[in-house]
Structure formats: C-alpha cells, structure tokens
Short mmCIF file of C-alpha atoms in Angstrom, two decimals:
data_model
loop_
_atom_site.label_atom_id
_atom_site.label_comp_id
_atom_site.label_asym_id
_atom_site.label_seq_id
_atom_site.Cartn_x
_atom_site.Cartn_y
_atom_site.Cartn_z
CA MET A 6 -44.96 17.28 -13.95
CA LYS A 7 -43.31 19.72 -11.79
CA LYS A 8 -43.61 17.55 -8.81
CA LYS A 9 -42.06 14.70 -10.68
CA LEU A 10 -39.12 16.84 -11.46
CA LEU A 11 -38.81 18.22 -8.04
CA ILE A 12 -38.81 14.39 -6.54
CA LEU A 13 -36.31 13.43 -8.99
CA ALA A 14 -33.96 16.21 -8.05
CA ALA A 15 -34.44 15.32 -4.65
CA LEU A 16 -33.40 11.84 -5.27
CA ILE A 17 -30.40 13.00 -7.26
CA VAL A 18 -29.17 15.11 -4.42
CA LEU A 19 -29.75 12.36 -1.92
CA ALA A 20 -27.96 9.93 -3.90
CA GLY A 21 -25.07 12.35 -4.37
CA ALA A 22 -24.76 13.30 -0.65
CA GLY A 23 -24.65 9.52 0.19
CA TRP A 24 -21.92 8.95 -2.28
CA GLY A 25 -20.23 11.92 -0.89
CA LEU A 26 -20.62 10.66 2.59
CA THR A 27 -19.39 7.20 1.65
CA TYR A 28 -16.25 8.82 -0.23
CA LEU A 29 -15.35 10.77 2.96
CA TYR A 30 -15.48 7.70 5.32
CA GLN A 31 -13.34 5.66 2.97
CA VAL A 32 -10.68 8.69 2.85
CA LYS A 33 -10.78 8.85 6.64
CA SER A 34 -10.40 4.95 7.02
CA TYR A 35 -7.52 5.25 4.38
CA GLN A 36 -5.60 8.01 6.34
CA ASN A 37 -6.26 6.19 9.65
CA LYS A 38 -4.75 2.89 8.03
CA VAL A 39 -1.60 4.85 6.86
CA ALA A 40 -1.16 6.75 9.91
CA ASN A 41 -1.17 3.55 12.11
CA LEU A 42 0.97 1.47 9.74
CA THR A 43 4.03 0.16 11.23
CA VAL A 44 6.86 -1.88 9.53
CA SER A 45 9.19 -4.06 11.45
CA ASP A 46 12.51 -4.61 10.50
CA ILE A 47 12.91 -8.28 9.76
CA PRO A 48 16.67 -9.80 10.28
CA PHE A 49 17.22 -10.55 6.56
CA SER A 50 20.10 -13.05 7.67
CA ARG A 51 17.22 -15.21 9.10
CA LEU A 52 15.46 -15.72 5.67
CA ALA A 53 15.36 -18.99 3.91
CA ASP A 54 16.41 -19.04 0.22
CA GLY A 55 13.09 -18.66 -2.03
CA THR A 56 11.01 -16.16 -3.79
CA TYR A 57 8.16 -14.81 -1.61
CA VAL A 58 5.08 -12.61 -2.55
CA GLY A 59 3.78 -10.07 -0.18
CA GLU A 60 1.15 -7.43 -0.84
CA TYR A 61 -0.72 -4.43 1.33
CA ASP A 62 -3.60 -2.48 0.51
CA VAL A 63 -4.98 0.68 2.24
CA ARG A 64 -7.70 1.20 -0.33
CA PHE A 65 -6.29 4.24 -2.26
CA ILE A 66 -2.79 2.78 -2.41
CA ASP A 67 -1.83 -0.85 -2.67
CA ALA A 68 1.13 -2.85 -3.42
CA LYS A 69 2.29 -6.41 -4.59
CA VAL A 70 5.90 -7.23 -4.69
CA GLN A 71 7.94 -10.46 -5.34
CA VAL A 72 11.05 -10.65 -3.11
CA SER A 73 13.99 -13.07 -4.00
CA VAL A 74 16.37 -14.32 -1.18
CA LYS A 75 19.60 -16.09 -1.63
CA ASN A 76 21.93 -17.04 1.34
CA GLY A 77 20.41 -14.82 4.02
CA LYS A 78 20.28 -12.06 1.51
CA VAL A 79 17.42 -10.18 -0.49
CA THR A 80 18.82 -10.40 -3.92
CA ARG A 81 15.94 -8.54 -5.65
CA ILE A 82 12.66 -7.22 -5.37
CA ASP A 83 10.22 -6.98 -8.21
CA LEU A 84 7.22 -4.82 -8.25
CA LEU A 85 4.11 -6.51 -9.36
CA LYS A 86 1.47 -3.98 -8.77
CA HIS A 87 1.53 -0.53 -7.34
CA LYS A 88 -1.83 1.58 -7.39
CA ASN A 89 -0.43 4.76 -6.16
CA GLY A 90 -1.89 8.09 -7.24
CA HIS A 91 1.12 10.29 -6.96
CA GLY A 92 3.19 7.80 -5.36
CA ALA A 93 5.23 6.32 -7.93
CA PRO A 94 8.57 8.02 -6.81
CA ALA A 95 8.36 5.74 -3.82
CA GLU A 96 9.36 2.88 -5.92
CA VAL A 97 12.95 3.80 -5.52
CA ILE A 98 12.75 2.49 -1.91
CA LEU A 99 12.64 -1.12 -3.22
CA LYS A 100 16.25 -0.73 -4.53
CA GLU A 101 17.44 0.92 -1.31
CA ILE A 102 16.16 -1.98 0.80
CA VAL A 103 18.23 -4.39 -1.31
CA ALA A 104 21.14 -2.11 -0.95
CA LYS A 105 20.81 -1.75 2.64
CA GLN A 106 19.45 -5.21 3.42
CA SER A 107 17.05 -3.66 5.78
CA LEU A 108 13.29 -2.36 5.95
CA GLU A 109 14.71 0.83 7.63
CA VAL A 110 14.97 3.20 4.80
CA ASP A 111 13.66 6.62 4.53
CA GLY A 112 10.56 7.15 2.83
CA VAL A 113 10.29 9.29 -0.20
CA SER A 114 9.27 13.01 0.36
CA GLY A 115 5.79 13.63 -1.37
CA ALA A 116 5.36 9.97 -1.64
CA SER A 117 5.34 8.96 2.14
CA ASN A 118 2.04 6.82 2.09
CA SER A 119 3.30 4.88 -1.06
CA SER A 120 6.69 4.44 0.62
CA LYS A 121 5.03 2.96 3.74
CA VAL A 122 2.74 0.62 1.71
CA LEU A 123 5.66 -0.77 -0.23
CA LYS A 124 7.73 -1.38 2.83
CA LYS A 125 4.94 -3.12 4.41
CA ALA A 126 4.39 -5.24 1.27
CA VAL A 127 7.95 -6.35 1.42
CA GLU A 128 7.63 -7.07 5.03
CA ASN A 129 4.62 -9.23 4.36
CA ALA A 130 6.73 -11.08 1.88
CA LEU A 131 9.63 -11.47 4.29
CA VAL A 132 7.59 -12.87 7.02
CA LEU A 133 6.91 -15.84 4.53
CA GLY A 134 10.77 -16.43 4.30
CA MET A 135 11.49 -16.57 8.06
CA LYS A 136 13.11 -19.74 9.23
#
C-alpha cells in the first residue's frame, strides 16, 4: 500500500512539473511575440469604404475589432473581443486611432501589451481595406 502511494505521489509531482514547464514555455513564447510585435502605420487615405474585421492573438492577450471606413477615414472602431488580463485600460487607444487617423498612437502605461495587440488587430483589419 505504501509503495502504491509513493508511486501515485511521484506521478502527481511529475504531472505538476510537466504542467509547470509547459506554462513557463507558453509565457516565454508570449513575451517573445509581444516584444517582437511591430505595427505599421497605414495611410488611412488609401482605404476603401467598408467595414473590416481584424484580430490578433498572442495567447494570453487577444483582440478582435471591426473598423468602419468612409471617404478615406476611419469613422469607427468597435471592439468585438479583448481577452486582456489587466489590459482593459488600453481600449481607449481605439478612440485615439480614430481621432488621429493613425496607428501611431501611444500605448497605455500599465497596459502596453494590450495596447500593442489592439493596434495590431486594427492594422490587420485595415490591410483588408487597402485599395
């Protein structure tokens, strides 16, 4: 009986270690994706009228947006999804993008990773609207 309990305990420890290593790998992958994420400024004046959906996922943060374009201007950005941890404050950049008509807006302090992911989702939508 004691031997069976020791084997069971060892299996539980091994499973926990495997889960922990997998989680650490996922965190490192997430950190690398965010660190290497670039957003290109798209000339809004070259956008065709329409509504475009874009999304971006770095595992722990993902976003999906719907961007409306009329007469070469982004008129509205609707947030369809934002899995963000503590990054909800970054959502204000969507209004800034519309106001400045540019993706070159500052990220939100304390929510910089969510800021990057949101901007990338908008960029992915706008790429679909390029003439």
